[in-house]
GROMACS .gro file of C-alpha atoms in nm:
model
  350
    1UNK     CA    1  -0.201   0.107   3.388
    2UNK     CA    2  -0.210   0.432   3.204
    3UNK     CA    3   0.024   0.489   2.938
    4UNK     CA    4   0.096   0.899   2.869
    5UNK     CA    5   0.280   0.998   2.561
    6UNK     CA    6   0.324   1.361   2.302
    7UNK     CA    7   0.145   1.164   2.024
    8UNK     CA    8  -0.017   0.813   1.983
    9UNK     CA    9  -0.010   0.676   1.665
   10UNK     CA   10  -0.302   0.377   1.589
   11UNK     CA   11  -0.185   0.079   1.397
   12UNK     CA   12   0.141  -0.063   1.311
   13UNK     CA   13   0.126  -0.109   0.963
   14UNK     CA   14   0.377   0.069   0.696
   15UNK     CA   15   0.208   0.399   0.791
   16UNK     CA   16   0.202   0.373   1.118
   17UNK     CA   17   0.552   0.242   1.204
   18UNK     CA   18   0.710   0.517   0.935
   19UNK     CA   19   0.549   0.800   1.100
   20UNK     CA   20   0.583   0.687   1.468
   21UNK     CA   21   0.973   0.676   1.352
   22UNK     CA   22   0.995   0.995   1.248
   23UNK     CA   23   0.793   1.145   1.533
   24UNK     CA   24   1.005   0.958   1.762
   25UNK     CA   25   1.324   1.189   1.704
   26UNK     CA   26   1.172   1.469   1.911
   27UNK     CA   27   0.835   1.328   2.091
   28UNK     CA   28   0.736   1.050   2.290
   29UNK     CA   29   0.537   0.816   2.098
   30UNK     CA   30   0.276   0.517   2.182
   31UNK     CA   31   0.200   0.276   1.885
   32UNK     CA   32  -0.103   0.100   1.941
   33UNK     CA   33  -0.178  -0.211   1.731
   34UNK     CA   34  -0.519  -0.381   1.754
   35UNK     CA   35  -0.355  -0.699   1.664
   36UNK     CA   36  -0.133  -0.934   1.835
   37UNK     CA   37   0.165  -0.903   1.554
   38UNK     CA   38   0.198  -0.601   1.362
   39UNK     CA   39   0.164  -0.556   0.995
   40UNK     CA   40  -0.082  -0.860   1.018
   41UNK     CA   41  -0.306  -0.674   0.707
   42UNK     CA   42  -0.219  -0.501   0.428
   43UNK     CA   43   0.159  -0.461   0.494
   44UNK     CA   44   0.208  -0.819   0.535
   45UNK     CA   45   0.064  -0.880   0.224
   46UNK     CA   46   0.147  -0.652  -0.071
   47UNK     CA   47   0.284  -0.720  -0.390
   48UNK     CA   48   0.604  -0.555  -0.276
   49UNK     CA   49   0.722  -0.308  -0.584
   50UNK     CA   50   0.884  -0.018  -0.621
   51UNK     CA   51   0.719   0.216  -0.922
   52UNK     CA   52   0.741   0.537  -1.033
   53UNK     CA   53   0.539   0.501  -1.304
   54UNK     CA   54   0.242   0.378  -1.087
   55UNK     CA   55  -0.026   0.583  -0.963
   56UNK     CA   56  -0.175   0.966  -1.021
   57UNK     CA   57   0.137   1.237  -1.043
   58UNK     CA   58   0.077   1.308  -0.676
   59UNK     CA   59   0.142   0.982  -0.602
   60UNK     CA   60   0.427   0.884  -0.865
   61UNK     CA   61   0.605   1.248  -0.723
   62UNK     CA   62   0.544   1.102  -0.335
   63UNK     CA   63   0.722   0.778  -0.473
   64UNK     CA   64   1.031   0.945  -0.617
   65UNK     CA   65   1.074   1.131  -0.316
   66UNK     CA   66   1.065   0.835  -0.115
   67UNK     CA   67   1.335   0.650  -0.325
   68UNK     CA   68   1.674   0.756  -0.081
   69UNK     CA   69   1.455   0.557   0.209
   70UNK     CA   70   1.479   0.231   0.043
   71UNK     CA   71   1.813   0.230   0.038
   72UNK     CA   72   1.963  -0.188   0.080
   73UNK     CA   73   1.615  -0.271   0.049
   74UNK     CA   74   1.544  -0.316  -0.310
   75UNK     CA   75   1.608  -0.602  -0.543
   76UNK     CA   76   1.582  -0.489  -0.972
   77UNK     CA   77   1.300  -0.626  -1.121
   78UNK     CA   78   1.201  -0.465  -1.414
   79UNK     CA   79   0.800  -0.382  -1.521
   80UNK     CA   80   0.665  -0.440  -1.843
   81UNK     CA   81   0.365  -0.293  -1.912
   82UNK     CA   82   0.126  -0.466  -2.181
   83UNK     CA   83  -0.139  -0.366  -2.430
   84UNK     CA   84  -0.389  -0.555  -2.615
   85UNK     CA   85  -0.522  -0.407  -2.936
   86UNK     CA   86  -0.816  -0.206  -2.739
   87UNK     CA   87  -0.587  -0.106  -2.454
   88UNK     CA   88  -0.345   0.064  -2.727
   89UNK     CA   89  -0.511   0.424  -2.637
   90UNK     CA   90  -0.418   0.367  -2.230
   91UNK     CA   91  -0.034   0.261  -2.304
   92UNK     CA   92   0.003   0.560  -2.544
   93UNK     CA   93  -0.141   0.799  -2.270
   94UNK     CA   94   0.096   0.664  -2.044
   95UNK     CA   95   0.381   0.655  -2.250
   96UNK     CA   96   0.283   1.068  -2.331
   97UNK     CA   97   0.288   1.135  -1.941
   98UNK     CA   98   0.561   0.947  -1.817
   99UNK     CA   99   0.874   0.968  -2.108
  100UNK     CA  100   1.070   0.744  -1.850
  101UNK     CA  101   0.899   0.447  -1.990
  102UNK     CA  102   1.050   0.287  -2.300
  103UNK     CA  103   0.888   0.116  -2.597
  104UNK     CA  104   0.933  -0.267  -2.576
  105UNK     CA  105   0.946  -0.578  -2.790
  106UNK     CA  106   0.724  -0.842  -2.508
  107UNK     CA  107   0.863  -1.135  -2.645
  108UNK     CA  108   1.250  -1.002  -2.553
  109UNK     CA  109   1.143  -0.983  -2.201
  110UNK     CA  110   0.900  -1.282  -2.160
  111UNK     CA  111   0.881  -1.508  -2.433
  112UNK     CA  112   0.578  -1.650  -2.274
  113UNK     CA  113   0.371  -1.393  -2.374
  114UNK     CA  114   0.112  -1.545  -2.657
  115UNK     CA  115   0.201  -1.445  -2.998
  116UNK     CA  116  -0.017  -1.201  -3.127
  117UNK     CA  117  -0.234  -1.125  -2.787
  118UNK     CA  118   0.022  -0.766  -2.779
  119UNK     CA  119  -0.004  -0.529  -2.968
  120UNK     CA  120   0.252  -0.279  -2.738
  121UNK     CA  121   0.442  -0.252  -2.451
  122UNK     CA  122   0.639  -0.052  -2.234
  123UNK     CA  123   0.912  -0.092  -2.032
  124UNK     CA  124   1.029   0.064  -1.695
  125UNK     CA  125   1.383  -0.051  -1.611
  126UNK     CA  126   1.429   0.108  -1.306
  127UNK     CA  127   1.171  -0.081  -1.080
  128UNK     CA  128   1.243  -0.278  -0.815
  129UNK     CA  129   1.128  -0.591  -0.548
  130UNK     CA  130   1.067  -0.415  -0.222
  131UNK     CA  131   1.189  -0.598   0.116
  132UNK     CA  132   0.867  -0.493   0.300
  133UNK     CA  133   0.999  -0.672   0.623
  134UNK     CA  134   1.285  -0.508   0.610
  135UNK     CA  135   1.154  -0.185   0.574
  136UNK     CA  136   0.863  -0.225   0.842
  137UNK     CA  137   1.117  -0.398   1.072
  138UNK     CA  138   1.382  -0.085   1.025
  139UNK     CA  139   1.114   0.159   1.073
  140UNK     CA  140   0.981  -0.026   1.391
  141UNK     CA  141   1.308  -0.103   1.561
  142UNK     CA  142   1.391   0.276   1.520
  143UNK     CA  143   1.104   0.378   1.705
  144UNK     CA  144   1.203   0.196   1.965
  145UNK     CA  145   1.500   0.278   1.977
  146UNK     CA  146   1.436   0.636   1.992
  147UNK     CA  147   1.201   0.509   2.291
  148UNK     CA  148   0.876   0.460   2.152
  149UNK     CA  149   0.627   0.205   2.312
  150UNK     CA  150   0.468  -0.037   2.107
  151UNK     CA  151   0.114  -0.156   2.258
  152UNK     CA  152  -0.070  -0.460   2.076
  153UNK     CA  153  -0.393  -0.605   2.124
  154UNK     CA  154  -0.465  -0.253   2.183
  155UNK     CA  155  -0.785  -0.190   1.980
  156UNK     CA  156  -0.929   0.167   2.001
  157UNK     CA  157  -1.307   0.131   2.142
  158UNK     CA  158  -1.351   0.508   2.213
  159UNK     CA  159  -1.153   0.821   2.253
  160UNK     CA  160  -1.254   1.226   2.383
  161UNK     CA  161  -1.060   1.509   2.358
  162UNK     CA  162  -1.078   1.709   2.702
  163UNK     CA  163  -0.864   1.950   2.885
  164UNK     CA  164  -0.645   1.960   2.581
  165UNK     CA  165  -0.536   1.600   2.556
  166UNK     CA  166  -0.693   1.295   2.379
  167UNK     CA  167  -0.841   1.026   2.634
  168UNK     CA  168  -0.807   0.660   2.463
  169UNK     CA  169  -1.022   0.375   2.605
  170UNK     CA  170  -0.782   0.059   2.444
  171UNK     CA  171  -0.813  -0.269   2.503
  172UNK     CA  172  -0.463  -0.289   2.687
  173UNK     CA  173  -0.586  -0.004   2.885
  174UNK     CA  174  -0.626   0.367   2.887
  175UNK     CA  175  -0.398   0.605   2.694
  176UNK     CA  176  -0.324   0.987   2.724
  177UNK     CA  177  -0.192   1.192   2.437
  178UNK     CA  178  -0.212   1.524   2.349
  179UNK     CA  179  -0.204   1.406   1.987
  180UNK     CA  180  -0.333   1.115   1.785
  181UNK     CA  181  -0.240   1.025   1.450
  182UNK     CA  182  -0.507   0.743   1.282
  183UNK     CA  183  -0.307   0.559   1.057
  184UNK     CA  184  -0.540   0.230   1.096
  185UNK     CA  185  -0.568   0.142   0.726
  186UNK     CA  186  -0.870  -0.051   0.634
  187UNK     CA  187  -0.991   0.056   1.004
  188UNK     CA  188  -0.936   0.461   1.015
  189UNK     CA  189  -1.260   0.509   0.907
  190UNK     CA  190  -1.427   0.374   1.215
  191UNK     CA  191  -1.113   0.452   1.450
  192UNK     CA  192  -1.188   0.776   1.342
  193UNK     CA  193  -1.606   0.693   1.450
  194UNK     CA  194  -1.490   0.585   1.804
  195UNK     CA  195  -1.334   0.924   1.813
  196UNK     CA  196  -1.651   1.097   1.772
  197UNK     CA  197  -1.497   1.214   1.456
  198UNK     CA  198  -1.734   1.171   1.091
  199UNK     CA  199  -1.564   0.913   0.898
  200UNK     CA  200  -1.437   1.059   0.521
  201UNK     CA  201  -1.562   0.753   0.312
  202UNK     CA  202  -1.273   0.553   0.316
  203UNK     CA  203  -1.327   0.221   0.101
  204UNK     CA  204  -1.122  -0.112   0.195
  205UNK     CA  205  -1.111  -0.303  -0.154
  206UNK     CA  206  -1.019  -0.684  -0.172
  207UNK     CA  207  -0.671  -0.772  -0.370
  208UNK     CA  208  -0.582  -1.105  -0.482
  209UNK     CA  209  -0.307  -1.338  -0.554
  210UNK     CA  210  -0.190  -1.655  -0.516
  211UNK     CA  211   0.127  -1.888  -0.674
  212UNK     CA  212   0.027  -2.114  -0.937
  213UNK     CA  213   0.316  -2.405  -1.030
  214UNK     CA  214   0.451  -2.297  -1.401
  215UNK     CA  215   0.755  -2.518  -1.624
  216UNK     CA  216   0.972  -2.294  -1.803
  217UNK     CA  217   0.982  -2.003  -1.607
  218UNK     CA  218   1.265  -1.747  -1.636
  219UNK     CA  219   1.359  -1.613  -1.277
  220UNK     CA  220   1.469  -1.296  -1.467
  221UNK     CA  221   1.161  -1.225  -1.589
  222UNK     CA  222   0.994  -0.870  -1.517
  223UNK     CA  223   0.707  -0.868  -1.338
  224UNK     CA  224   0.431  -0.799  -1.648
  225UNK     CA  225   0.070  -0.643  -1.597
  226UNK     CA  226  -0.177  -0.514  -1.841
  227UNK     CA  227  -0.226  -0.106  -1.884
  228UNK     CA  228  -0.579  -0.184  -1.809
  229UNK     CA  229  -0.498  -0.306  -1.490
  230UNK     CA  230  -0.693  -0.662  -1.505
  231UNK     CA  231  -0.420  -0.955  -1.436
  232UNK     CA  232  -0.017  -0.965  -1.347
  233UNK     CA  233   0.235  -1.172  -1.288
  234UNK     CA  234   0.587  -1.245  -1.184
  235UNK     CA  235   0.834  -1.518  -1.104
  236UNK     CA  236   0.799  -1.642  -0.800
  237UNK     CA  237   0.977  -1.971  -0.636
  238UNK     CA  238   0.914  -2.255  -0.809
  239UNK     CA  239   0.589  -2.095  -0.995
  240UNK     CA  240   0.501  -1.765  -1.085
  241UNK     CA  241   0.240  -1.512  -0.885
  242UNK     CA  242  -0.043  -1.388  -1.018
  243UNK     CA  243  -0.320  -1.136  -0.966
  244UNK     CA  244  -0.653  -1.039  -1.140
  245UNK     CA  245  -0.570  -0.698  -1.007
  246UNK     CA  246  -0.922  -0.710  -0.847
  247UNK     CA  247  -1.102  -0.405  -0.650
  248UNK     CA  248  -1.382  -0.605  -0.474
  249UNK     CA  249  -1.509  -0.313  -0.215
  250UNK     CA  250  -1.537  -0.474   0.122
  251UNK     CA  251  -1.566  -0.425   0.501
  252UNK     CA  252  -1.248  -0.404   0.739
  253UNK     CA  253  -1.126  -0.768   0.766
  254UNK     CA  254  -0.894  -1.022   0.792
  255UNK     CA  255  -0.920  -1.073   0.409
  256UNK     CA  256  -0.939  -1.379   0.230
  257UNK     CA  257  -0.940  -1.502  -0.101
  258UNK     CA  258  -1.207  -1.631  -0.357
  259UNK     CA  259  -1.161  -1.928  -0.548
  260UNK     CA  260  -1.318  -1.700  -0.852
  261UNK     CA  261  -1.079  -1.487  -0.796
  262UNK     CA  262  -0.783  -1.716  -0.800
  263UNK     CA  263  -0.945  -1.893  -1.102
  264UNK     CA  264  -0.975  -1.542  -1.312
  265UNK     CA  265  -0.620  -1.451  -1.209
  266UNK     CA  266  -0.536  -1.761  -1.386
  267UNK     CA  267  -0.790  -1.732  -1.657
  268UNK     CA  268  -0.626  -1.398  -1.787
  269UNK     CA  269  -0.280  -1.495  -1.736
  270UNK     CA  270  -0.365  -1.752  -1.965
  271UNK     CA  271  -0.547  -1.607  -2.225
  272UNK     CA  272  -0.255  -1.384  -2.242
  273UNK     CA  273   0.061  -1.591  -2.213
  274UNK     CA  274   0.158  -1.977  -2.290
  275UNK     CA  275   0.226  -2.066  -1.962
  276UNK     CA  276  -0.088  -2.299  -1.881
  277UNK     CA  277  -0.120  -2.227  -1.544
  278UNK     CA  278  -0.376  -2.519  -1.380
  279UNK     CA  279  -0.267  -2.595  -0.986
  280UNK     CA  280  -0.193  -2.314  -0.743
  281UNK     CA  281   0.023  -2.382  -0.442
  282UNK     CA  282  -0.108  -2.113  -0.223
  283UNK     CA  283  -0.321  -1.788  -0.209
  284UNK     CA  284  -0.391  -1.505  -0.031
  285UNK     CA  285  -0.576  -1.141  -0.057
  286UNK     CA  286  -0.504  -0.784   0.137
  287UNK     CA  287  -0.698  -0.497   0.154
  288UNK     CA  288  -0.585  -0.184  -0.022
  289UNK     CA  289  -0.788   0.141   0.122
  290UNK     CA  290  -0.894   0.409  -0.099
  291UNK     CA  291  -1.029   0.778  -0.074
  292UNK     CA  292  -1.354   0.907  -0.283
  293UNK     CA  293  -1.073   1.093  -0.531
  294UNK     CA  294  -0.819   0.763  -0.449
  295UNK     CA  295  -0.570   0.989  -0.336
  296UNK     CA  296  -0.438   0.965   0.022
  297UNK     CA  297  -0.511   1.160   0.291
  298UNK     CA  298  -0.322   1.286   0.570
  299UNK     CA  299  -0.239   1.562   0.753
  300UNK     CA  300  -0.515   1.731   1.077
  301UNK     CA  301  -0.868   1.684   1.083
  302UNK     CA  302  -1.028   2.022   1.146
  303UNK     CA  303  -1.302   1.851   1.288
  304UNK     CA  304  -1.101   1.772   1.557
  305UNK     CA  305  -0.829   1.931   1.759
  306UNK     CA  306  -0.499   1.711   1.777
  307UNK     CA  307  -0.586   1.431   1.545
  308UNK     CA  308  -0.449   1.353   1.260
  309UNK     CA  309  -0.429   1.126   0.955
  310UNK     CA  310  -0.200   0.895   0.767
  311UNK     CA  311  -0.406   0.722   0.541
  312UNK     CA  312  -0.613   0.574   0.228
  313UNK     CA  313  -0.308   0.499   0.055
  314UNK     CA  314  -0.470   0.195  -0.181
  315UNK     CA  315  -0.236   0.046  -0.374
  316UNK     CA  316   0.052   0.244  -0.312
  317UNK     CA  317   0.099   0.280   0.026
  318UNK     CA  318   0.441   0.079   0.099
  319UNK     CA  319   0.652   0.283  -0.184
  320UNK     CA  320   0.494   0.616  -0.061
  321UNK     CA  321   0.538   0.557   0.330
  322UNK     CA  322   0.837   0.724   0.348
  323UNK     CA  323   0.794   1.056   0.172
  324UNK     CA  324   0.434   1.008   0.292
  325UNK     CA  325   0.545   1.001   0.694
  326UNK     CA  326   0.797   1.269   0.659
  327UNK     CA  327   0.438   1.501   0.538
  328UNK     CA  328   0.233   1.345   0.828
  329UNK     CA  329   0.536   1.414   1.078
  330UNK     CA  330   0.574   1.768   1.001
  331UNK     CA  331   0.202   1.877   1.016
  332UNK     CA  332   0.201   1.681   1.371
  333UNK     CA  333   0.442   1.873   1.461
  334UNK     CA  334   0.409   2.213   1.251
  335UNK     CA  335   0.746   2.196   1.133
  336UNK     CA  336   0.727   2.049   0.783
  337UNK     CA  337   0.577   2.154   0.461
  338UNK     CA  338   0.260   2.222   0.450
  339UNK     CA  339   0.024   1.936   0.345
  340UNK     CA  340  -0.071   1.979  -0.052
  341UNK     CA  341  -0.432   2.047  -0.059
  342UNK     CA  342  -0.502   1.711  -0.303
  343UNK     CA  343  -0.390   1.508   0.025
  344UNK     CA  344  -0.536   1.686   0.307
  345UNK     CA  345  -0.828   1.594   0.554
  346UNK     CA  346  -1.003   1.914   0.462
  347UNK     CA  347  -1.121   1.858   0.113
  348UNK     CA  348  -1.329   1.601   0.301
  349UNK     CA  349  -1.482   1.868   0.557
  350UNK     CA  350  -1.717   2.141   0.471
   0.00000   0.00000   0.00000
């Protein structure tokens, strides 16, 4: 059976759910998931923080504007971000851009840490555990509330635009929108291919982490990562979880993780702290999308009447979705402020 709507928005991720909400006020909607569960990918697996001190200023500014949106949905948990001696230069350009961050004793916060492996840190009070459930699940019950249809195991194979309107071959069957927005994470490069649309050299990377049992662990511990961005780690359960903040460049997938990985997540951790992490309980890895410039991209494709893009969000792409849907909304429906020119399509079409 044919399903019509104004817009359909492809997968049900953060993105996709956040921006099929707000387009929902005012337009009939169709979220198509190629799944049989949204959120199955990325979403279902981040780290789950709130930080404004994380990311490019286009990015940190997106996150502070999305702040109201996570309102009941935010537990404190503080960062502290550490230096070794040769990452002394990072934390001191990130202490010169972002004043908000305050100069920490390590050992106060985690005594853990390994005497001597510090030279510096820095503290950001103000961040926070993010209930991604809760967020997806409010954003996805209030599109359907405001009547939008949620399709799933609804993979795009091809799509046309004719006569005005986009014609979507899915695997529950054909769709008709006069809009589409591709917010398919790992997958909007080649949604965007079944389109007939050039892809904009989207790259999925590999992150991952896993719970390794720990004694001695403070559950009011922040969580702690490295200004070079090579391990973290917070309290979590029984254990703690850790990361080797890998970027392994991959193809769209169901990702899974590496016992390297796990072992150099617990290799670094290590090095770095007293905690002599040996046996992890469980695992897991996500993929986190980036752009050429790792900024993300949304707004309309000028290559292609009525489409649209919510997308390459990498790492940041829960604590933006908000702000980030609002920006997608209004350009689908040329009512909002304009897209910045650092996140639009175009700067990938000549």
């Amino acid at each position: 059976m044919e399903i019509e709507a104004d817009v359909a928005v492809i997968g049900a991720g953060m993105a996709g759910v956040s921006v099929a909400y707000e387009l929902s006020a005012g337009a009939t909607v169709v979220l198509l998931e190629q799944e049989s569960q949204p959120a199955y990918h990325t979403t279902g697996r981040s780290a789950a923080m709130f930080l404004e001190s994380y990311g490019s200023p286009r990015v940190r500014r997106l996150t502070t504007d999305s702040r109201p949106d996570f309102d009941g949905l935010l537990t404190p948990r503080p960062m502290l971000w550490v230096a070794p001696p040769h990452q002394l230069d990072r934390l001191d350009a990130m202490a010169k851009a972002q004043p908000t961050l305050i100069a920490a004793k390590p050992a106060e916060h985690c005594p853990a840490i390994r005497p001597g492996w510090c030279a510096a840190a820095l503290l950001e009070p103000d961040a926070f555990e993010i209930d991604v459930l809760g967020l997806h699940q409010r954003y996805l019950g209030g599109a359907r509330r405001r009547g939008a249809t949620v399709v799933l195991d609804a993979a795009v194979h091809k799509g046309r635009h004719e006569g005005g309107r986009w014609l979507l071959d899915t695997a529950a069957g054909p769709v008709v929108a006069e809009r589409v927005v591709n917010a398919a994470g790992a997958w909007a490069d080649r949604v965007a291919t079944a389109l007939g649309v050039p892809p904009i050299g989207l790259q999925p990377m590999r992150r991952t982490a896993a719970v390794a049992r720990a004694a001695n662990v403070d559950r009011s511990w922040p969580l702690i990562g490295d200004v070079g961005e090579t391990f973290y780690f917070r309290p979590e359960g029984a254990g703690v979880l850790v990361s080797p903040a890998d970027e392994t460049p991959s193809e769209p997938c169901d990702a899974r993780p590496q016992d390297e990985d796990v072992a150099l997540a617990i290799e670094r951790v290590n090095e770095a702290t007293t905690l002599g992490l040996r046996s992890v309980q469980t695992a897991w890895a996500g993929l986190r999308t980036f752009a050429p410039d790792r900024q993300p991209v949304t707004g309309a494709d000028p290559a292609a009447p009525g489409l649209f893009w919510v997308a390459g969000q990498g790492g940041y792409g829960i604590q933006i979705a908000p702000a980030l849907a609002r920006l997608a909304a209004g350009a689908v429906t040329g009512t909002g402020d304009p897209v910045p020119a650092d996140l639009s399509v175009a700067r990938f079409r000549s």
